Amino acid sequence: MKQLSTRVLAANESQTLAINAKAKAMKAQGIDVVSLSTGEPDFPTPQVVKDAAINAINQNLTYYTESNGIPELRKAIAEKFRIENKLPNVSPDTVLVSTGGKHSIFNALLAMCNEGDDVILQAPYWVSYPAMIQIAGARPVILETSLSSRYKITPAQLKAALTSQTKCVILNSPSNPTGTMYTPDEIRALAEVLSDHECFILSDELYEKISFGSVEHYSIGSLPELAHRVITVNGVSKAYSMTGWRIGYMTGPADLIQEAAKVQGQSTSNANSIAQRAALAALLHTADDVERMRKEFARRRTMFAELLSPIPNIEFLLPDGAFYMFVDIRKALQTMRVQTSFEFCKEALEQHHLAIVPGEAFGAPGCVRFSFAASDETLQKGIARFAKALQELT
Ligand code: PLP
């Protein structure tokens, strides 16, 4: 037998996608599954965006585009980065439009990593980072955080982890899965450590538009001393409820963006031409829609926290952003028939028809992630099933 790629074999499958697939299959069998496992807003895509896509089709904008993205969209993204994120030196030439933020991050990692490189990230982490790093040939170096530190790394922790092998440090604020955000001061403190160490910094800002006022969103790429080695990634999935359209984008050092564009040019070519037109409308014309969705997420966050509060032996933080509640169930597990959050989530799905994601997927065993991107009724039903599962498994 021929040996398959060790880099790919070493990487895990996306556990969130696997759980969603199982929940969907159960639903297809007619089972009333409450699904709080998905990482996507539950609102329709704004009408102005849909109209732009329909117009694009009718105008026959249905051919290959520039591999790195249509100039109008790259210009709008460059403006967004310059005005909203205060990134210096950004221009349409250093913007790469890809098939989702996931694709952007993957292109960046493929363009920068060599065998033997380390990429630093923190746990709990977004599911895909370790696998992407491994497929790119590098090694994930994971820094542990805890609820008591609001799931944030400290400058000392980062300093101790940086070595000559460190190729990149990944930051993700607001965070999936914890919803915590680094304050501007905290980012500046991490930046001070990073200023002594020549590595890339990849700032995943996909949830930028969904924050609840407790912490101001701050882009590390705005710091002039680091700007030349920061890659800022964003996309339309979360901000504009456009997960299925698959548009992500990034900016960063010109040489890295050029190489990432080469990776894309030799693999997928341009992102979908119609979705690029839709993304342009999203960036230019949806401020009211974005605010309406943000306010609704804020309301649900409060409601969800109130529903969770009376449940004994669990701990959680009120998220600063994104639409997830990351719940530590370690205390509850001590007296339960199941030992791990993975087994708990399996039972919750199979016996109580509640789909939530085990912390193992995010490098944080003992926790579970709920999405509150769902209707009030679904959230209420979900919490009732969660409480019942905790009780019946004890
Ligand atoms: N980064 C984070 C932290 C995410 O949670 C996600 C999606 O779940 C992405 C990036 C990628 O999103 P997309 O590929 O839909 O743009």
mmCIF file of C-alpha atoms and ligand atoms in Angstrom:
data_model
loop_
_atom_site.group_PDB
_atom_site.id
_atom_site.type_symbol
_atom_site.label_atom_id
_atom_site.label_comp_id
_atom_site.label_asym_id
_atom_site.label_seq_id
_atom_site.Cartn_x
_atom_site.Cartn_y
_atom_site.Cartn_z
ATOM 1 C CA MET A 1 0.000 0.000 0.000
ATOM 2 C CA LYS A 2 1.160 3.475 -0.762
ATOM 3 C CA GLN A 3 1.549 5.625 2.375
ATOM 4 C CA LEU A 4 -0.824 8.595 2.543
ATOM 5 C CA SER A 5 0.362 12.044 3.570
ATOM 6 C CA THR A 6 1.554 12.001 7.163
ATOM 7 C CA ARG A 7 0.747 15.712 7.437
ATOM 8 C CA VAL A 8 -2.886 15.074 6.521
ATOM 9 C CA LEU A 9 -3.149 11.851 8.521
ATOM 10 C CA ALA A 10 -1.933 13.698 11.619
ATOM 11 C CA ALA A 11 -4.647 16.337 11.365
ATOM 12 C CA ASN A 12 -8.075 15.912 12.957
ATOM 13 C CA GLU A 13 -11.367 16.138 11.139
ATOM 14 C CA SER A 14 -13.449 19.197 11.997
ATOM 15 C CA GLN A 15 -15.471 17.959 14.991
ATOM 16 C CA THR A 16 -17.992 20.766 14.747
ATOM 17 C CA LEU A 17 -18.777 19.829 11.146
ATOM 18 C CA ALA A 18 -19.056 16.167 12.211
ATOM 19 C CA ILE A 19 -21.552 16.974 14.986
ATOM 20 C CA ASN A 20 -23.586 19.193 12.688
ATOM 21 C CA ALA A 21 -23.694 16.408 10.120
ATOM 22 C CA LYS A 22 -24.912 13.906 12.727
ATOM 23 C CA ALA A 23 -27.561 16.342 14.022
ATOM 24 C CA LYS A 24 -28.735 16.953 10.438
ATOM 25 C CA ALA A 25 -28.956 13.224 9.761
ATOM 26 C CA MET A 26 -31.057 12.743 12.920
ATOM 27 C CA LYS A 27 -33.329 15.610 11.859
ATOM 28 C CA ALA A 28 -33.723 13.985 8.445
ATOM 29 C CA GLN A 29 -34.997 10.881 10.241
ATOM 30 C CA GLY A 30 -37.729 13.029 11.766
ATOM 31 C CA ILE A 31 -36.115 13.449 15.203
ATOM 32 C CA ASP A 32 -36.739 16.820 16.881
ATOM 33 C CA VAL A 33 -33.090 17.800 17.424
ATOM 34 C CA VAL A 34 -32.302 21.141 19.061
ATOM 35 C CA SER A 35 -29.154 22.258 17.332
ATOM 36 C CA LEU A 36 -26.966 24.724 19.224
ATOM 37 C CA SER A 37 -23.756 23.494 17.665
ATOM 38 C CA THR A 38 -23.521 25.516 14.494
ATOM 39 C CA GLY A 39 -21.180 28.429 14.038
ATOM 40 C CA GLU A 40 -23.428 30.604 11.965
ATOM 41 C CA PRO A 41 -25.890 33.457 12.417
ATOM 42 C CA ASP A 42 -29.518 32.388 11.934
ATOM 43 C CA PHE A 43 -30.659 35.566 10.136
ATOM 44 C CA PRO A 44 -31.348 35.772 6.416
ATOM 45 C CA THR A 45 -28.599 37.444 4.387
ATOM 46 C CA PRO A 46 -29.543 41.162 4.041
ATOM 47 C CA GLN A 47 -31.783 41.900 1.040
ATOM 48 C CA VAL A 48 -29.359 44.413 -0.508
ATOM 49 C CA VAL A 49 -26.749 41.645 -0.646
ATOM 50 C CA LYS A 50 -29.121 39.161 -2.248
ATOM 51 C CA ASP A 51 -30.129 41.808 -4.803
ATOM 52 C CA ALA A 52 -26.492 42.475 -5.689
ATOM 53 C CA ALA A 53 -25.974 38.761 -6.339
ATOM 54 C CA ILE A 54 -29.087 38.515 -8.500
ATOM 55 C CA ASN A 55 -27.942 41.561 -10.466
ATOM 56 C CA ALA A 56 -24.515 40.011 -10.916
ATOM 57 C CA ILE A 57 -26.082 36.918 -12.424
ATOM 58 C CA ASN A 58 -28.346 38.971 -14.693
ATOM 59 C CA GLN A 59 -25.387 41.069 -15.820
ATOM 60 C CA ASN A 60 -23.501 37.891 -16.683
ATOM 61 C CA LEU A 61 -20.772 38.494 -14.131
ATOM 62 C CA THR A 62 -20.385 34.768 -14.076
ATOM 63 C CA TYR A 63 -16.875 34.235 -15.389
ATOM 64 C CA TYR A 64 -13.446 33.872 -13.851
ATOM 65 C CA THR A 65 -12.377 37.065 -12.130
ATOM 66 C CA GLU A 66 -8.932 38.305 -11.142
ATOM 67 C CA SER A 67 -7.555 35.439 -9.067
ATOM 68 C CA ASN A 68 -6.986 37.671 -6.029
ATOM 69 C CA GLY A 69 -10.487 39.230 -6.189
ATOM 70 C CA ILE A 70 -12.296 41.892 -8.238
ATOM 71 C CA PRO A 71 -10.655 45.324 -7.946
ATOM 72 C CA GLU A 72 -13.842 47.003 -6.585
ATOM 73 C CA LEU A 73 -14.033 44.530 -3.716
ATOM 74 C CA ARG A 74 -10.326 44.741 -2.905
ATOM 75 C CA LYS A 75 -10.643 48.519 -2.877
ATOM 76 C CA ALA A 76 -13.615 48.398 -0.480
ATOM 77 C CA ILE A 77 -11.776 45.952 1.779
ATOM 78 C CA ALA A 78 -8.648 48.123 1.803
ATOM 79 C CA GLU A 79 -10.820 51.128 2.796
ATOM 80 C CA LYS A 80 -12.497 49.101 5.521
ATOM 81 C CA PHE A 81 -9.126 48.009 6.934
ATOM 82 C CA ARG A 82 -7.786 51.554 6.746
ATOM 83 C CA ILE A 83 -10.770 53.308 8.294
ATOM 84 C CA GLU A 84 -12.267 50.791 10.709
ATOM 85 C CA ASN A 85 -9.139 48.899 11.747
ATOM 86 C CA LYS A 86 -6.621 51.732 11.352
ATOM 87 C CA LEU A 87 -4.198 49.512 9.467
ATOM 88 C CA PRO A 88 -1.404 51.625 7.964
ATOM 89 C CA ASN A 89 -0.040 50.916 4.459
ATOM 90 C CA VAL A 90 -2.960 48.805 3.330
ATOM 91 C CA SER A 91 -3.793 49.007 -0.368
ATOM 92 C CA PRO A 92 -5.983 46.959 -2.750
ATOM 93 C CA ASP A 93 -2.760 45.289 -3.948
ATOM 94 C CA THR A 94 -2.132 43.786 -0.544
ATOM 95 C CA VAL A 95 -5.662 42.403 -0.183
ATOM 96 C CA LEU A 96 -6.435 38.804 -1.120
ATOM 97 C CA VAL A 97 -10.063 37.688 -1.446
ATOM 98 C CA SER A 98 -10.600 33.970 -0.868
ATOM 99 C CA THR A 99 -13.302 31.337 -0.493
ATOM 100 C CA GLY A 100 -14.049 32.060 3.177
ATOM 101 C CA GLY A 101 -11.924 33.187 6.100
ATOM 102 C CA LYS A 102 -10.903 29.565 6.547
ATOM 103 C CA HIS A 103 -9.384 29.604 3.083
ATOM 104 C CA SER A 104 -7.636 32.914 3.805
ATOM 105 C CA ILE A 105 -5.989 31.494 6.927
ATOM 106 C CA PHE A 106 -5.018 28.312 5.116
ATOM 107 C CA ASN A 107 -3.466 30.248 2.228
ATOM 108 C CA ALA A 108 -1.499 32.377 4.696
ATOM 109 C CA LEU A 109 -0.209 29.364 6.632
ATOM 110 C CA LEU A 110 0.765 27.515 3.449
ATOM 111 C CA ALA A 111 2.594 30.606 2.226
ATOM 112 C CA MET A 112 4.627 31.049 5.430
ATOM 113 C CA CYS A 113 5.265 27.641 7.024
ATOM 114 C CA ASN A 114 8.205 25.314 6.569
ATOM 115 C CA GLU A 115 8.822 21.912 8.154
ATOM 116 C CA GLY A 116 10.087 22.467 11.669
ATOM 117 C CA ASP A 117 8.305 25.773 12.184
ATOM 118 C CA ASP A 118 6.143 26.377 15.236
ATOM 119 C CA VAL A 119 2.880 28.285 15.234
ATOM 120 C CA ILE A 120 1.701 29.518 18.618
ATOM 121 C CA LEU A 121 -1.972 29.598 19.474
ATOM 122 C CA GLN A 122 -4.012 29.480 22.622
ATOM 123 C CA ALA A 123 -6.530 26.954 23.914
ATOM 124 C CA PRO A 124 -9.500 27.049 23.781
ATOM 125 C CA TYR A 125 -8.867 27.565 20.071
ATOM 126 C CA TRP A 126 -10.985 27.622 16.939
ATOM 127 C CA VAL A 127 -11.239 23.990 15.799
ATOM 128 C CA SER A 128 -9.435 24.347 12.508
ATOM 129 C CA TYR A 129 -6.187 26.058 13.528
ATOM 130 C CA PRO A 130 -4.210 22.978 14.666
ATOM 131 C CA ALA A 131 -5.180 20.904 11.641
ATOM 132 C CA MET A 132 -4.353 23.738 9.246
ATOM 133 C CA ILE A 133 -0.979 24.288 10.900
ATOM 134 C CA GLN A 134 -0.175 20.571 10.663
ATOM 135 C CA ILE A 135 -1.245 20.312 7.030
ATOM 136 C CA ALA A 136 0.989 23.308 6.294
ATOM 137 C CA GLY A 137 3.858 21.235 7.728
ATOM 138 C CA ALA A 138 4.339 23.166 10.972
ATOM 139 C CA ARG A 139 3.728 22.291 14.619
ATOM 140 C CA PRO A 140 0.983 23.841 16.758
ATOM 141 C CA VAL A 141 2.307 25.130 20.090
ATOM 142 C CA ILE A 142 -0.662 25.544 22.380
ATOM 143 C CA LEU A 143 -0.792 27.936 25.321
ATOM 144 C CA GLU A 144 -3.335 26.980 27.967
ATOM 145 C CA THR A 145 -5.725 29.540 29.402
ATOM 146 C CA SER A 146 -8.447 29.252 32.001
ATOM 147 C CA LEU A 147 -11.789 30.716 32.910
ATOM 148 C CA SER A 148 -10.141 32.637 35.749
ATOM 149 C CA SER A 149 -7.939 34.493 33.231
ATOM 150 C CA ARG A 150 -10.994 34.993 30.983
ATOM 151 C CA TYR A 151 -9.365 32.535 28.575
ATOM 152 C CA LYS A 152 -6.605 34.971 27.638
ATOM 153 C CA ILE A 153 -2.860 34.483 27.453
ATOM 154 C CA THR A 154 -0.551 36.774 29.394
ATOM 155 C CA PRO A 155 2.485 38.578 27.978
ATOM 156 C CA ALA A 156 4.726 36.443 30.229
ATOM 157 C CA GLN A 157 3.184 33.253 28.887
ATOM 158 C CA LEU A 158 3.727 34.407 25.307
ATOM 159 C CA LYS A 159 7.292 35.483 26.025
ATOM 160 C CA ALA A 160 8.136 32.078 27.484
ATOM 161 C CA ALA A 161 6.722 30.300 24.416
ATOM 162 C CA LEU A 162 8.498 32.312 21.699
ATOM 163 C CA THR A 163 11.594 30.609 20.263
ATOM 164 C CA SER A 164 13.689 30.824 17.120
ATOM 165 C CA GLN A 165 11.329 28.229 15.629
ATOM 166 C CA THR A 166 8.247 30.403 16.070
ATOM 167 C CA LYS A 167 6.991 31.348 12.634
ATOM 168 C CA CYS A 168 3.680 32.821 13.647
ATOM 169 C CA VAL A 169 1.404 33.655 16.572
ATOM 170 C CA ILE A 170 -2.345 33.391 16.011
ATOM 171 C CA LEU A 171 -4.671 35.747 17.860
ATOM 172 C CA ASN A 172 -8.450 35.503 17.668
ATOM 173 C CA SER A 173 -10.497 38.284 19.222
ATOM 174 C CA PRO A 174 -13.474 38.058 19.650
ATOM 175 C CA SER A 175 -12.806 34.384 20.213
ATOM 176 C CA ASN A 176 -14.558 31.323 18.973
ATOM 177 C CA PRO A 177 -15.322 29.375 21.211
ATOM 178 C CA THR A 178 -15.131 31.543 24.350
ATOM 179 C CA GLY A 179 -16.374 34.925 23.100
ATOM 180 C CA THR A 180 -13.684 36.756 25.055
ATOM 181 C CA MET A 181 -11.930 39.782 23.601
ATOM 182 C CA TYR A 182 -8.509 41.233 24.291
ATOM 183 C CA THR A 183 -8.698 44.846 25.431
ATOM 184 C CA PRO A 184 -6.580 47.415 23.572
ATOM 185 C CA ASP A 185 -4.205 47.487 26.563
ATOM 186 C CA GLU A 186 -3.874 43.726 26.580
ATOM 187 C CA ILE A 187 -3.122 43.723 22.858
ATOM 188 C CA ARG A 188 -0.510 46.433 23.320
ATOM 189 C CA ALA A 189 1.103 44.389 26.100
ATOM 190 C CA LEU A 190 1.279 41.294 23.869
ATOM 191 C CA ALA A 191 2.590 43.491 21.051
ATOM 192 C CA GLU A 192 5.424 44.685 23.253
ATOM 193 C CA VAL A 193 6.569 41.098 23.723
ATOM 194 C CA LEU A 194 6.183 40.426 20.002
ATOM 195 C CA SER A 195 8.164 43.515 19.040
ATOM 196 C CA ASP A 196 11.316 41.725 20.243
ATOM 197 C CA HIS A 197 10.640 38.665 18.145
ATOM 198 C CA GLU A 198 10.618 38.523 14.342
ATOM 199 C CA CYS A 199 7.615 36.337 13.596
ATOM 200 C CA PHE A 200 4.310 36.756 11.802
ATOM 201 C CA ILE A 201 1.150 37.552 13.733
ATOM 202 C CA LEU A 202 -2.103 36.305 12.282
ATOM 203 C CA SER A 203 -5.071 38.185 13.685
ATOM 204 C CA ASP A 204 -8.354 36.398 13.032
ATOM 205 C CA GLU A 205 -11.030 39.086 13.333
ATOM 206 C CA LEU A 206 -13.990 37.226 11.833
ATOM 207 C CA TYR A 207 -16.265 38.182 14.740
ATOM 208 C CA GLU A 208 -15.254 41.842 14.838
ATOM 209 C CA LYS A 209 -18.771 43.110 14.111
ATOM 210 C CA ILE A 210 -20.399 41.032 16.841
ATOM 211 C CA SER A 211 -19.396 42.535 20.182
ATOM 212 C CA PHE A 212 -21.442 43.729 23.103
ATOM 213 C CA GLY A 213 -19.766 46.891 24.313
ATOM 214 C CA SER A 214 -17.681 45.463 27.178
ATOM 215 C CA VAL A 215 -14.416 45.592 25.199
ATOM 216 C CA GLU A 216 -13.438 47.747 22.251
ATOM 217 C CA HIS A 217 -12.295 45.765 19.207
ATOM 218 C CA TYR A 218 -8.652 46.548 18.511
ATOM 219 C CA SER A 219 -6.576 45.314 15.576
ATOM 220 C CA ILE A 220 -2.967 44.494 16.426
ATOM 221 C CA GLY A 221 -2.099 45.346 12.810
ATOM 222 C CA SER A 222 -2.790 49.012 13.602
ATOM 223 C CA LEU A 223 0.401 49.200 15.665
ATOM 224 C CA PRO A 224 3.021 50.757 13.363
ATOM 225 C CA GLU A 225 5.920 48.808 14.886
ATOM 226 C CA LEU A 226 4.265 45.475 14.045
ATOM 227 C CA ALA A 227 2.175 46.329 10.983
ATOM 228 C CA HIS A 228 4.780 44.966 8.536
ATOM 229 C CA ARG A 229 4.348 41.425 9.867
ATOM 230 C CA VAL A 230 0.678 41.242 10.821
ATOM 231 C CA ILE A 231 -1.842 39.375 8.696
ATOM 232 C CA THR A 232 -5.368 40.590 9.404
ATOM 233 C CA VAL A 233 -8.095 38.152 8.404
ATOM 234 C CA ASN A 234 -11.799 38.863 8.142
ATOM 235 C CA GLY A 235 -14.779 37.781 6.075
ATOM 236 C CA VAL A 236 -18.460 38.162 5.438
ATOM 237 C CA SER A 237 -19.728 34.926 7.052
ATOM 238 C CA LYS A 238 -20.422 36.111 10.573
ATOM 239 C CA ALA A 239 -20.808 39.876 10.192
ATOM 240 C CA TYR A 240 -23.438 39.759 7.430
ATOM 241 C CA SER A 241 -24.940 36.309 7.968
ATOM 242 C CA MET A 242 -23.343 34.994 4.773
ATOM 243 C CA THR A 243 -21.735 31.691 5.781
ATOM 244 C CA GLY A 244 -22.803 29.875 2.622
ATOM 245 C CA TRP A 245 -21.508 32.543 0.242
ATOM 246 C CA ARG A 246 -17.901 31.714 1.144
ATOM 247 C CA ILE A 247 -16.013 34.980 1.005
ATOM 248 C CA GLY A 248 -13.070 35.750 3.264
ATOM 249 C CA TYR A 249 -10.237 38.217 2.908
ATOM 250 C CA MET A 250 -6.957 39.289 4.392
ATOM 251 C CA THR A 251 -4.212 41.827 4.173
ATOM 252 C CA GLY A 252 -0.617 41.598 5.303
ATOM 253 C CA PRO A 253 2.991 41.955 4.199
ATOM 254 C CA ALA A 254 3.161 42.339 0.406
ATOM 255 C CA ASP A 255 5.488 39.346 -0.112
ATOM 256 C CA LEU A 256 3.348 37.037 1.982
ATOM 257 C CA ILE A 257 0.118 38.137 0.277
ATOM 258 C CA GLN A 258 1.774 37.581 -3.084
ATOM 259 C CA GLU A 259 2.785 34.039 -2.172
ATOM 260 C CA ALA A 260 -0.633 33.317 -0.638
ATOM 261 C CA ALA A 261 -2.187 34.566 -3.884
ATOM 262 C CA LYS A 262 0.083 32.150 -5.747
ATOM 263 C CA VAL A 263 -1.174 29.252 -3.611
ATOM 264 C CA GLN A 264 -4.737 30.300 -4.372
ATOM 265 C CA GLY A 265 -4.035 30.899 -8.060
ATOM 266 C CA GLN A 266 -2.716 27.348 -8.386
ATOM 267 C CA SER A 267 -5.502 25.719 -6.393
ATOM 268 C CA THR A 268 -8.948 27.346 -6.345
ATOM 269 C CA SER A 269 -8.381 30.522 -8.436
ATOM 270 C CA ASN A 270 -10.811 33.354 -7.706
ATOM 271 C CA ALA A 271 -13.564 33.162 -5.110
ATOM 272 C CA ASN A 272 -17.051 32.838 -6.617
ATOM 273 C CA SER A 273 -17.701 35.825 -8.900
ATOM 274 C CA ILE A 274 -21.319 36.317 -7.790
ATOM 275 C CA ALA A 275 -20.447 36.040 -4.109
ATOM 276 C CA GLN A 276 -17.738 38.672 -4.599
ATOM 277 C CA ARG A 277 -20.384 41.143 -5.868
ATOM 278 C CA ALA A 278 -22.589 40.199 -2.916
ATOM 279 C CA ALA A 279 -19.679 40.756 -0.509
ATOM 280 C CA LEU A 280 -19.081 44.196 -2.023
ATOM 281 C CA ALA A 281 -22.709 45.159 -1.320
ATOM 282 C CA ALA A 282 -22.370 43.753 2.202
ATOM 283 C CA LEU A 283 -19.317 45.893 2.923
ATOM 284 C CA LEU A 284 -20.855 49.056 1.489
ATOM 285 C CA HIS A 285 -24.571 48.946 2.271
ATOM 286 C CA THR A 286 -25.468 46.942 5.353
ATOM 287 C CA ALA A 287 -24.540 49.053 8.402
ATOM 288 C CA ASP A 288 -28.168 49.011 9.657
ATOM 289 C CA ASP A 289 -28.538 45.270 9.180
ATOM 290 C CA VAL A 290 -25.286 44.614 11.020
ATOM 291 C CA GLU A 291 -26.414 46.731 13.957
ATOM 292 C CA ARG A 292 -29.824 45.054 14.077
ATOM 293 C CA MET A 293 -28.215 41.593 14.189
ATOM 294 C CA ARG A 294 -25.671 42.684 16.791
ATOM 295 C CA LYS A 295 -28.405 44.007 19.074
ATOM 296 C CA GLU A 296 -30.362 40.800 18.709
ATOM 297 C CA PHE A 297 -27.283 38.744 19.622
ATOM 298 C CA ALA A 298 -26.776 40.992 22.652
ATOM 299 C CA ARG A 299 -30.355 40.405 23.797
ATOM 300 C CA ARG A 300 -30.044 36.643 23.358
ATOM 301 C CA ARG A 301 -26.750 36.583 25.206
ATOM 302 C CA THR A 302 -28.421 38.096 28.278
ATOM 303 C CA MET A 303 -31.382 35.768 28.004
ATOM 304 C CA PHE A 304 -29.200 32.707 27.555
ATOM 305 C CA ALA A 305 -27.035 33.614 30.547
ATOM 306 C CA GLU A 306 -30.156 34.034 32.674
ATOM 307 C CA LEU A 307 -31.377 30.600 31.649
ATOM 308 C CA LEU A 308 -28.009 28.990 32.417
ATOM 309 C CA SER A 309 -27.472 30.721 35.770
ATOM 310 C CA PRO A 310 -29.711 28.542 37.962
ATOM 311 C CA ILE A 311 -28.111 25.291 36.740
ATOM 312 C CA PRO A 312 -25.826 23.935 39.479
ATOM 313 C CA ASN A 313 -22.175 22.853 39.093
ATOM 314 C CA ILE A 314 -21.424 24.690 35.887
ATOM 315 C CA GLU A 315 -19.380 27.844 35.278
ATOM 316 C CA PHE A 316 -19.338 30.264 32.391
ATOM 317 C CA LEU A 317 -18.316 33.784 31.421
ATOM 318 C CA LEU A 318 -20.514 36.346 29.796
ATOM 319 C CA PRO A 319 -18.931 36.621 26.321
ATOM 320 C CA ASP A 320 -17.659 40.011 25.097
ATOM 321 C CA GLY A 321 -18.359 39.094 21.489
ATOM 322 C CA ALA A 322 -19.291 36.354 18.969
ATOM 323 C CA PHE A 323 -22.372 34.230 19.646
ATOM 324 C CA TYR A 324 -21.139 31.379 21.802
ATOM 325 C CA MET A 325 -21.448 30.505 25.453
ATOM 326 C CA PHE A 326 -18.549 28.342 26.617
ATOM 327 C CA VAL A 327 -19.632 26.385 29.676
ATOM 328 C CA ASP A 328 -17.279 24.575 32.040
ATOM 329 C CA ILE A 329 -19.003 21.387 33.237
ATOM 330 C CA ARG A 330 -16.035 19.825 35.032
ATOM 331 C CA LYS A 331 -17.650 20.100 38.452
ATOM 332 C CA ALA A 332 -20.845 18.463 37.193
ATOM 333 C CA LEU A 333 -18.833 15.674 35.528
ATOM 334 C CA GLN A 334 -17.331 14.670 38.899
ATOM 335 C CA THR A 335 -20.624 13.086 39.949
ATOM 336 C CA MET A 336 -21.815 11.905 36.558
ATOM 337 C CA ARG A 337 -22.024 8.526 34.858
ATOM 338 C CA VAL A 338 -20.036 9.924 31.945
ATOM 339 C CA GLN A 339 -16.477 11.067 32.489
ATOM 340 C CA THR A 340 -15.757 13.493 29.694
ATOM 341 C CA SER A 341 -17.432 16.406 27.958
ATOM 342 C CA PHE A 342 -17.165 14.397 24.731
ATOM 343 C CA GLU A 343 -19.225 11.536 26.216
ATOM 344 C CA PHE A 344 -21.624 14.047 27.725
ATOM 345 C CA CYS A 345 -22.242 15.667 24.320
ATOM 346 C CA LYS A 346 -22.714 12.250 22.718
ATOM 347 C CA GLU A 347 -25.366 11.362 25.313
ATOM 348 C CA ALA A 348 -26.942 14.814 25.012
ATOM 349 C CA LEU A 349 -27.337 14.292 21.268
ATOM 350 C CA GLU A 350 -28.370 10.647 21.239
ATOM 351 C CA GLN A 351 -30.618 10.581 24.306
ATOM 352 C CA HIS A 352 -31.766 14.187 24.696
ATOM 353 C CA HIS A 353 -31.577 15.354 21.086
ATOM 354 C CA LEU A 354 -29.464 18.372 21.906
ATOM 355 C CA ALA A 355 -26.501 19.141 19.636
ATOM 356 C CA ILE A 356 -23.699 21.051 21.383
ATOM 357 C CA VAL A 357 -19.945 20.858 20.822
ATOM 358 C CA PRO A 358 -17.588 19.210 23.339
ATOM 359 C CA GLY A 359 -14.642 21.253 24.568
ATOM 360 C CA GLU A 360 -12.278 18.544 23.266
ATOM 361 C CA ALA A 361 -12.828 20.020 19.789
ATOM 362 C CA PHE A 362 -11.332 23.301 21.014
ATOM 363 C CA GLY A 363 -8.527 21.834 23.120
ATOM 364 C CA ALA A 364 -10.529 22.415 26.299
ATOM 365 C CA PRO A 365 -11.882 19.138 27.681
ATOM 366 C CA GLY A 366 -14.474 19.501 30.433
ATOM 367 C CA CYS A 367 -16.319 22.285 28.633
ATOM 368 C CA VAL A 368 -19.143 22.514 26.110
ATOM 369 C CA ARG A 369 -19.916 25.188 23.552
ATOM 370 C CA PHE A 370 -23.415 26.462 22.905
ATOM 371 C CA SER A 371 -24.259 28.779 20.046
ATOM 372 C CA PHE A 372 -26.928 31.333 20.861
ATOM 373 C CA ALA A 373 -27.529 32.088 17.186
ATOM 374 C CA ALA A 374 -31.010 30.580 17.442
ATOM 375 C CA SER A 375 -34.583 31.611 18.233
ATOM 376 C CA ASP A 376 -35.697 32.198 21.827
ATOM 377 C CA GLU A 377 -37.811 29.086 21.691
ATOM 378 C CA THR A 378 -34.900 26.943 20.477
ATOM 379 C CA LEU A 379 -32.617 28.383 23.149
ATOM 380 C CA GLN A 380 -35.163 27.710 25.894
ATOM 381 C CA LYS A 381 -35.711 24.183 24.680
ATOM 382 C CA GLY A 382 -31.951 23.640 24.417
ATOM 383 C CA ILE A 383 -31.275 24.750 27.986
ATOM 384 C CA ALA A 384 -34.114 22.589 29.309
ATOM 385 C CA ARG A 385 -32.587 19.565 27.553
ATOM 386 C CA PHE A 386 -29.119 20.445 28.818
ATOM 387 C CA ALA A 387 -30.383 20.659 32.422
ATOM 388 C CA LYS A 388 -32.229 17.360 32.007
ATOM 389 C CA ALA A 389 -29.152 15.651 30.536
ATOM 390 C CA LEU A 390 -27.021 16.861 33.458
ATOM 391 C CA GLN A 391 -29.603 15.609 35.923
ATOM 392 C CA GLU A 392 -30.256 12.236 34.321
ATOM 393 C CA LEU A 393 -26.605 11.411 33.850
ATOM 394 C CA THR A 394 -25.862 12.069 37.525
HETATM 395 N N1 PLP B 1 -12.159 32.060 12.178
HETATM 396 C C1 PLP B 1 -12.994 31.743 13.176
HETATM 397 C C2 PLP B 1 -12.583 32.056 14.568
HETATM 398 C C3 PLP B 1 -14.222 31.116 12.907
HETATM 399 O O1 PLP B 1 -15.043 30.779 13.911
HETATM 400 C C4 PLP B 1 -14.543 30.803 11.573
HETATM 401 C C5 PLP B 1 -15.777 30.074 11.247
HETATM 402 O O2 PLP B 1 -16.365 29.379 12.031
HETATM 403 C C6 PLP B 1 -13.647 31.196 10.567
HETATM 404 C C7 PLP B 1 -12.465 31.799 10.905
HETATM 405 C C8 PLP B 1 -13.895 30.934 9.111
HETATM 406 O O3 PLP B 1 -15.104 31.383 8.651
HETATM 407 P P1 PLP B 1 -15.463 31.383 7.100
HETATM 408 O O4 PLP B 1 -14.568 30.411 6.429
HETATM 409 O O5 PLP B 1 -16.897 30.992 7.034
HETATM 410 O O6 PLP B 1 -15.223 32.784 6.631
#
